[in-house]
Coordinates of C-alpha atoms and ligand atoms in Angstrom, one line a residue:
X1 CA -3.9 17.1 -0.9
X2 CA -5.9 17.3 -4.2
X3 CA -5.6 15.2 -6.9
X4 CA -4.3 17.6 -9.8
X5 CA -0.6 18.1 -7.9
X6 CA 0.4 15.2 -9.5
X7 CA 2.0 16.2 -12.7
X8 CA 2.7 13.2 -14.7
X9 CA 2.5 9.4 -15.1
X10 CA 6.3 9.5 -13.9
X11 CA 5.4 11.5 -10.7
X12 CA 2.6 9.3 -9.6
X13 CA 4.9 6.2 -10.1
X14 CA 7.2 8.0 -7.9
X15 CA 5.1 8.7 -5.6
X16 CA 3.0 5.4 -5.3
X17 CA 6.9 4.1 -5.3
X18 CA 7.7 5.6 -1.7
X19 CA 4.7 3.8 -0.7
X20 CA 6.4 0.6 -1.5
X21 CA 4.3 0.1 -4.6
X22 CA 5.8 -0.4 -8.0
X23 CA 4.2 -0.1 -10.9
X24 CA 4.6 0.0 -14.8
X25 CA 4.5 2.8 -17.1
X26 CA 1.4 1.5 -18.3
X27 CA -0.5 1.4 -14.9
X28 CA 1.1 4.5 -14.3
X29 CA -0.2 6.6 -17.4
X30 CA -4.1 5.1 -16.6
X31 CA -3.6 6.0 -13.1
X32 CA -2.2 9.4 -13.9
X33 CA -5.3 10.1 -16.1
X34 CA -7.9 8.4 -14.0
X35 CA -6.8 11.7 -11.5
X36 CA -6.4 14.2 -13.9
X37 CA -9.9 13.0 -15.9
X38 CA -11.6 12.2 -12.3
X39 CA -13.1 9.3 -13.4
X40 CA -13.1 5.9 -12.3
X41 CA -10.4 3.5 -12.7
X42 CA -11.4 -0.2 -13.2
X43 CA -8.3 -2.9 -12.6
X44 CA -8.8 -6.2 -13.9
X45 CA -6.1 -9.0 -13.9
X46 CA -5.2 -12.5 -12.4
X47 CA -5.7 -12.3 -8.4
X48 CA -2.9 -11.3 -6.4
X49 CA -1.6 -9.1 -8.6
X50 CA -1.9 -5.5 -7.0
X51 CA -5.4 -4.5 -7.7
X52 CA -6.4 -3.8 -4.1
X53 CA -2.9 -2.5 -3.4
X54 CA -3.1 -0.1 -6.0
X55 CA -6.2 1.9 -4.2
X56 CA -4.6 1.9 -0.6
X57 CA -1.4 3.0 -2.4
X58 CA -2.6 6.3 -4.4
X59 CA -4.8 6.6 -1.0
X60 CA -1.6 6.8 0.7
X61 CA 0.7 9.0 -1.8
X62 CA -1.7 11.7 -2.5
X63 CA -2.4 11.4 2.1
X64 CA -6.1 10.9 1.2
X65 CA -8.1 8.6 3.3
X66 CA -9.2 5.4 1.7
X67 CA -12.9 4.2 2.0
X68 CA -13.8 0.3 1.0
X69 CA -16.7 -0.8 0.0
X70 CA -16.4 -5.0 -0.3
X71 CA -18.4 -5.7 -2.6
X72 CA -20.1 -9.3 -2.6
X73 CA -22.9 -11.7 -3.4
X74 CA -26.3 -9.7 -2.5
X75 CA -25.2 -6.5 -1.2
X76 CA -27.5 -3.6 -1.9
X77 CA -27.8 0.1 -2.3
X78 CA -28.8 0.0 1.8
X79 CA -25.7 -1.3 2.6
X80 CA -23.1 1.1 0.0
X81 CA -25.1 4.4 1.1
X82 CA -26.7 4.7 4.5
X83 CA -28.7 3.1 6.9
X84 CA -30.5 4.6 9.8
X85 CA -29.4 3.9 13.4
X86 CA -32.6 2.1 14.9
X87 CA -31.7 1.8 18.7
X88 CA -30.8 5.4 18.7
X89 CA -33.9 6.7 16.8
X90 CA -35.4 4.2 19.6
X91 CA -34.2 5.8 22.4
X92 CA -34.6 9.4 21.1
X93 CA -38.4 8.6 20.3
X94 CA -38.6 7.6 24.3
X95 CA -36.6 10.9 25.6
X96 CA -39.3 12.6 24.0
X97 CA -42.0 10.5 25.3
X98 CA -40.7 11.5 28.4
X99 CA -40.9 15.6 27.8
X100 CA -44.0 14.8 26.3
X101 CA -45.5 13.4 29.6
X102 CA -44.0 15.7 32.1
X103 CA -46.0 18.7 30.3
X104 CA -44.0 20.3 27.8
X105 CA -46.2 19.5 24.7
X106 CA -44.5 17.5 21.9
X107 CA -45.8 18.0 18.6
X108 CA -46.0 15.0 16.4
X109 CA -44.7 16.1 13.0
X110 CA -41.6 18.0 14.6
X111 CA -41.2 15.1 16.5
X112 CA -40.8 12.6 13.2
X113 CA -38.5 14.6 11.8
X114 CA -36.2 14.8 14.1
X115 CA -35.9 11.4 14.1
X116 CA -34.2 11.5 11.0
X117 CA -31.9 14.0 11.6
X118 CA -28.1 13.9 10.6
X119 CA -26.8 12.5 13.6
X120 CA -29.0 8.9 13.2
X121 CA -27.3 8.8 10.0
X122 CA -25.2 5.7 9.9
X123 CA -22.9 6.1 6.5
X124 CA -21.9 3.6 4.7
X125 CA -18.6 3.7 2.5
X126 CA -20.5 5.5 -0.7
X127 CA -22.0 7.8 1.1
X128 CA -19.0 8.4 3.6
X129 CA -16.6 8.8 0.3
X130 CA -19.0 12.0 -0.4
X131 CA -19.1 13.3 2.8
X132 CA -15.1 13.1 3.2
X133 CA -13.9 14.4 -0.3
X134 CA -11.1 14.0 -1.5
X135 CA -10.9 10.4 -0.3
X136 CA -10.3 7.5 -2.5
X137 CA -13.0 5.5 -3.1
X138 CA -12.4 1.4 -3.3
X139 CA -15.0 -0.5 -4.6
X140 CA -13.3 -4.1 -4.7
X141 CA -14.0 -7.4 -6.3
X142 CA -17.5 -5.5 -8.3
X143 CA -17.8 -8.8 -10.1
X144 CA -19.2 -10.3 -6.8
X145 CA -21.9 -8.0 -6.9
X146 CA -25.6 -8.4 -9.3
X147 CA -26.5 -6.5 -12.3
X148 CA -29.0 -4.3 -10.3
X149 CA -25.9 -2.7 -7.6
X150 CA -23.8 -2.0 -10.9
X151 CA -26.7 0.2 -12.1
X152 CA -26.8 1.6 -8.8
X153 CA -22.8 2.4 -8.6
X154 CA -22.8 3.9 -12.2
X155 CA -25.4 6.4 -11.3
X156 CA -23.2 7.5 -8.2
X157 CA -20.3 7.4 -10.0
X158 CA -22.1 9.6 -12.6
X159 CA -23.4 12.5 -10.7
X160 CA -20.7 12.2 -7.5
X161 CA -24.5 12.4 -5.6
X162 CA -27.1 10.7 -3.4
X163 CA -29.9 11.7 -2.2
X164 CA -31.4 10.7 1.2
X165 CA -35.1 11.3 0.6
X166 CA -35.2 12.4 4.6
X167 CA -32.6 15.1 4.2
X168 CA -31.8 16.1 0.7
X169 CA -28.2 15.5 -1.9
X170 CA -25.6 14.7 -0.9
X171 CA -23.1 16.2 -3.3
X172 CA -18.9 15.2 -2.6
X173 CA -17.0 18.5 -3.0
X174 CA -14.5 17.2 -4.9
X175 CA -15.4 13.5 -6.8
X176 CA -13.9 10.9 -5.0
X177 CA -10.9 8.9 -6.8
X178 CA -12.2 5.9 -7.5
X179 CA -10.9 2.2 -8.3
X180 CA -13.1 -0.6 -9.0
X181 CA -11.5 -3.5 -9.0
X182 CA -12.8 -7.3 -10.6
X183 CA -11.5 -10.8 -10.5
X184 CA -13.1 -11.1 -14.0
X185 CA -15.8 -14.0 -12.3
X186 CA -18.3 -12.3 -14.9
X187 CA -18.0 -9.6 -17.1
X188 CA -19.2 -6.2 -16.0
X189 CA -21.8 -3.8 -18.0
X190 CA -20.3 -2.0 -20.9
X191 CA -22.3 0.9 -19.0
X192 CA -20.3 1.2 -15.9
X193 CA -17.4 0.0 -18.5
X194 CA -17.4 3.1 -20.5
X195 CA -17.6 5.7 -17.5
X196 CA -14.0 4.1 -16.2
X197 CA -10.7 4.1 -17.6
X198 CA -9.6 0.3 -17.9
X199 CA -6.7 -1.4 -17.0
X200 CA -5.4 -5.3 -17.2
X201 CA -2.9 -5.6 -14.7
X202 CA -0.8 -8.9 -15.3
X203 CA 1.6 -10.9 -13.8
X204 CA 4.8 -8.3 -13.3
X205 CA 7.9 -10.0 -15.1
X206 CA 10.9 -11.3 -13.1
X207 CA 12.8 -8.3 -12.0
X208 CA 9.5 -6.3 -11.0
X209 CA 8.8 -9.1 -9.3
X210 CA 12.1 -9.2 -7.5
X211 CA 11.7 -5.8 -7.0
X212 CA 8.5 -5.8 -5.5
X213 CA 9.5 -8.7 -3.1
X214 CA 12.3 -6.5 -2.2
X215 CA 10.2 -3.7 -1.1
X216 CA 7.4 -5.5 0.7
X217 CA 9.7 -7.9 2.3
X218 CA 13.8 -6.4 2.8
X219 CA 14.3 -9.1 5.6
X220 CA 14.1 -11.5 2.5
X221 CA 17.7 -11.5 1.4
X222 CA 18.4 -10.7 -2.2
X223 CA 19.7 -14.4 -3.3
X224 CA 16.5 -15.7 -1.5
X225 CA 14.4 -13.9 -3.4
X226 CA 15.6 -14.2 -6.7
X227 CA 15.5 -18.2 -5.7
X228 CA 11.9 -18.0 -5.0
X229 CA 10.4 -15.2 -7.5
X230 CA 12.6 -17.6 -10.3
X231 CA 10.8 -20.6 -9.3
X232 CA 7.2 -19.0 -8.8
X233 CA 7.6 -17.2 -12.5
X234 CA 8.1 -20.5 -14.0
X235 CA 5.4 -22.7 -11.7
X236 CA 3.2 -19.6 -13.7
X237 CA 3.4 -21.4 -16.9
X238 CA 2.6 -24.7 -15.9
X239 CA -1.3 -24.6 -16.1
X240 CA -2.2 -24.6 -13.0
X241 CA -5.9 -24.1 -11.6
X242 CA -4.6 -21.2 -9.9
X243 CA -1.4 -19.6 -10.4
X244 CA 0.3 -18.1 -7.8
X245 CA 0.2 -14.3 -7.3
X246 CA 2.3 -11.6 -6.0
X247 CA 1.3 -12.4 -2.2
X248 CA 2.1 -15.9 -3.0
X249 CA 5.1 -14.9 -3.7
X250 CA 5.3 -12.9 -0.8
X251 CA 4.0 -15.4 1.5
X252 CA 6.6 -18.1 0.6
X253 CA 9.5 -15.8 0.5
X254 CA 8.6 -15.0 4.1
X255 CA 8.0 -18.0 5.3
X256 CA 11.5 -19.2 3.9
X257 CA 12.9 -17.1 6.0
X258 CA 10.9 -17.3 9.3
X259 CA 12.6 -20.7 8.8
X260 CA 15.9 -19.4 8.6
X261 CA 16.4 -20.5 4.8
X262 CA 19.4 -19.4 3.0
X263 CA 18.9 -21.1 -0.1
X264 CA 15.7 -22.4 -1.4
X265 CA 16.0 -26.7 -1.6
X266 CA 13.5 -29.2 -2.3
X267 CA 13.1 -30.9 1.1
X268 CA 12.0 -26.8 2.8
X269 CA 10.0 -26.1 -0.2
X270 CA 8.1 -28.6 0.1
X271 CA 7.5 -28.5 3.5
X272 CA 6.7 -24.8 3.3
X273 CA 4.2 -25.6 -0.2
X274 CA 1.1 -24.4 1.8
X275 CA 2.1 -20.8 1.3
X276 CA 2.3 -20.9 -2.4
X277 CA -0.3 -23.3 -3.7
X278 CA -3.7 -23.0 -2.6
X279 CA -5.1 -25.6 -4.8
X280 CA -5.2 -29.4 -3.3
X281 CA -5.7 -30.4 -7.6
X282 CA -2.2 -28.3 -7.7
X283 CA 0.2 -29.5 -5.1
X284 CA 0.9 -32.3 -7.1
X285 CA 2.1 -30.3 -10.6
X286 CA 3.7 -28.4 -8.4
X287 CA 5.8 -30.5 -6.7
X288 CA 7.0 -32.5 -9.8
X289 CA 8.2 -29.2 -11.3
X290 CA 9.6 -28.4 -8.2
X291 CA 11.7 -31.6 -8.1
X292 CA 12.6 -30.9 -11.8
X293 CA 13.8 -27.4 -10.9
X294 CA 15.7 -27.7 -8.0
X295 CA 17.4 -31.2 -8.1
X296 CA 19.6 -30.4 -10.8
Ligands
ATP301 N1 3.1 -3.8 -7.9 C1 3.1 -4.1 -6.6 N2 3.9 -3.4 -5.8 C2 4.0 -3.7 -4.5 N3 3.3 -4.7 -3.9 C3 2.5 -5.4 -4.7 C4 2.4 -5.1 -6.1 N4 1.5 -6.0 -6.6 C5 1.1 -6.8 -5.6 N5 1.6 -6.4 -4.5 C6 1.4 -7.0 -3.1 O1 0.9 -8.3 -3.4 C7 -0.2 -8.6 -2.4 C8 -1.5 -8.9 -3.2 O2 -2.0 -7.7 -3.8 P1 -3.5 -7.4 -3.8 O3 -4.2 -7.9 -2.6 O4 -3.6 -6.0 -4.1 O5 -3.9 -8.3 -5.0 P2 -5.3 -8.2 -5.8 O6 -5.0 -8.1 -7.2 O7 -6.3 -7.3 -5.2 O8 -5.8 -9.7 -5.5 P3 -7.3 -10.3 -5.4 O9 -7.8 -10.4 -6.8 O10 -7.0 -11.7 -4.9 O11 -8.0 -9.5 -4.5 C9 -0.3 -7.4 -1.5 O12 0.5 -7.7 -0.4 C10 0.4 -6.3 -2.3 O13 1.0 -5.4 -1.5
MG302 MG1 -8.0 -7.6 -4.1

């Protein structure tokens, strides 16, 4: 499917909505332009809010395949682009030993370069986003990543190109869609900044919320869920180290129920804590708000 069949903000919230993903007009306008202006999409915001979701959900309502590239402390242009398989190149270099010995003359220089010939081409998820166009391209948690890779990225995500100095460009037929994503752990080059479209995604109020719980996890039942998406919305304003996101949310709501909760008290939510605070520094706040909110 190409990108430009979606016609509006409202039909990609549809859309990204039968994938189970809900999201507000404002996400949905920056998303809708991100495709229609084929460039990059950068989500920012709290973690656990959606920002990862997003990418496997417009990868899945437009039936595009997603690529990932994790991005982390270190990681290189080697390791976003291509690598060369080594064994094989190995083992190919011996097979023609072999010819070589038995008679049939091998000449050297042919030789070399068909060692690097497509098929000892090991893609990695930049370079496989351009070979597979359209395909979504996630490039998650950038933050993680140095100065030097972000210069790197924003030349790919300038040109839609590599080249391979073996083989020549490789040129995507259609730019990938592509969604950075960032936990904000520093802040990112006004460069790379300026060639994306920008997006804070927050906390989604109660009945989002509600609704989104609904959707990921139906089992839940409704009165459950309101319990739990009430409390976690207030625990939220408490100050903790780290607020609980959406699959916090989702993770205590399910394990209520694996427990065969019908009503959320203060004896099973405490014993089922683990899933919604993270944070040893936390579990304390949270379980004196917990006994002011529910022993009433
Ligand atoms: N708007 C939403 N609609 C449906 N599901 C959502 C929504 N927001 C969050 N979720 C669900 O919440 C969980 C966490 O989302 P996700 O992993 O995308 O968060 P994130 O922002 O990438 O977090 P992190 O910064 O920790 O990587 C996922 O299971 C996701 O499906
Ligand atoms: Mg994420």
């Amino acid at each position: 499917m190409e990108t430009d069949v979606v016609a509006s903000a409202a039909d990609i919230a549809g859309r990204l909505g039968e994938t189970g993903y809900l999201c507000d007009d404002a996400l949905a306008t920056v998303a809708f332009l991100a495709l229609r202006m084929q460039r990059p999409l950068l989500l920012e915001g709290e973690p656990g809010t959606g920002k990862t979701a997003l990418a496997e959900a417009v990868a899945d309502a437009l039936d595009l395949p997603l690529v990932r590239l994790q991005c982390y402390e270190g990681i290189d242009a080697t390791q976003a682009l291509y690598d060369w398989d080594f064994p094989r190149q190995i083992l190919h270099l011996r097979a023609l030993e072999a010819a070589g010995a038995s008679g049939d003359g091998v000449d050297v220089q042919e030789a070399e370069k068909s060692l690097y010939d497509e098929r000892f081409l090991l893609a990695r998820p930049v370079l496989a986003a351009l070979q597979q166009s359209p395909a979504v391209l996630l490039v998650d948690e950038v933050d993680r990543a140095d100065d030097e890779f972000e210069a790197f990225l924003l030349e790919v995500l300038s040109t839609y190109q590599v080249s391979i100095p073996e083989l020549g460009t490789v040129a995507a037929a259609t730019p990938p869609v592509v969604v950075l994503t960032s936990n904000r752990t520093r802040e990112l080059h006004d460069a790379l900044k300026r060639r994306c479209l920008y997006h804070w995604i927050d906390h989604p109020g109660l009945e989002r919320e509600v609704q989104i719980v609904r959707s990921r996890a139906p089992e839940v039942s409704e009165e459950l869920t309101r319990q739990v998406v009430g409390v976690v919305q207030q625990l939220r304003e408490i100050g903790l180290q780290k607020p609980p996101g959406v699959a916090e949310t989702l993770d205590w709501a399910r394990a209520l129920h694996h427990l065969g909760t019908a009503t959320l008290d203060l004896e099973t939510s405490a014993r089922t804590l683990g899933a919604l605070v993270k944070y040893r520094e936390d579990s304390q706040r949270v379980q004196q708000a917990l006994d002011q909110m529910l022993r009433a």
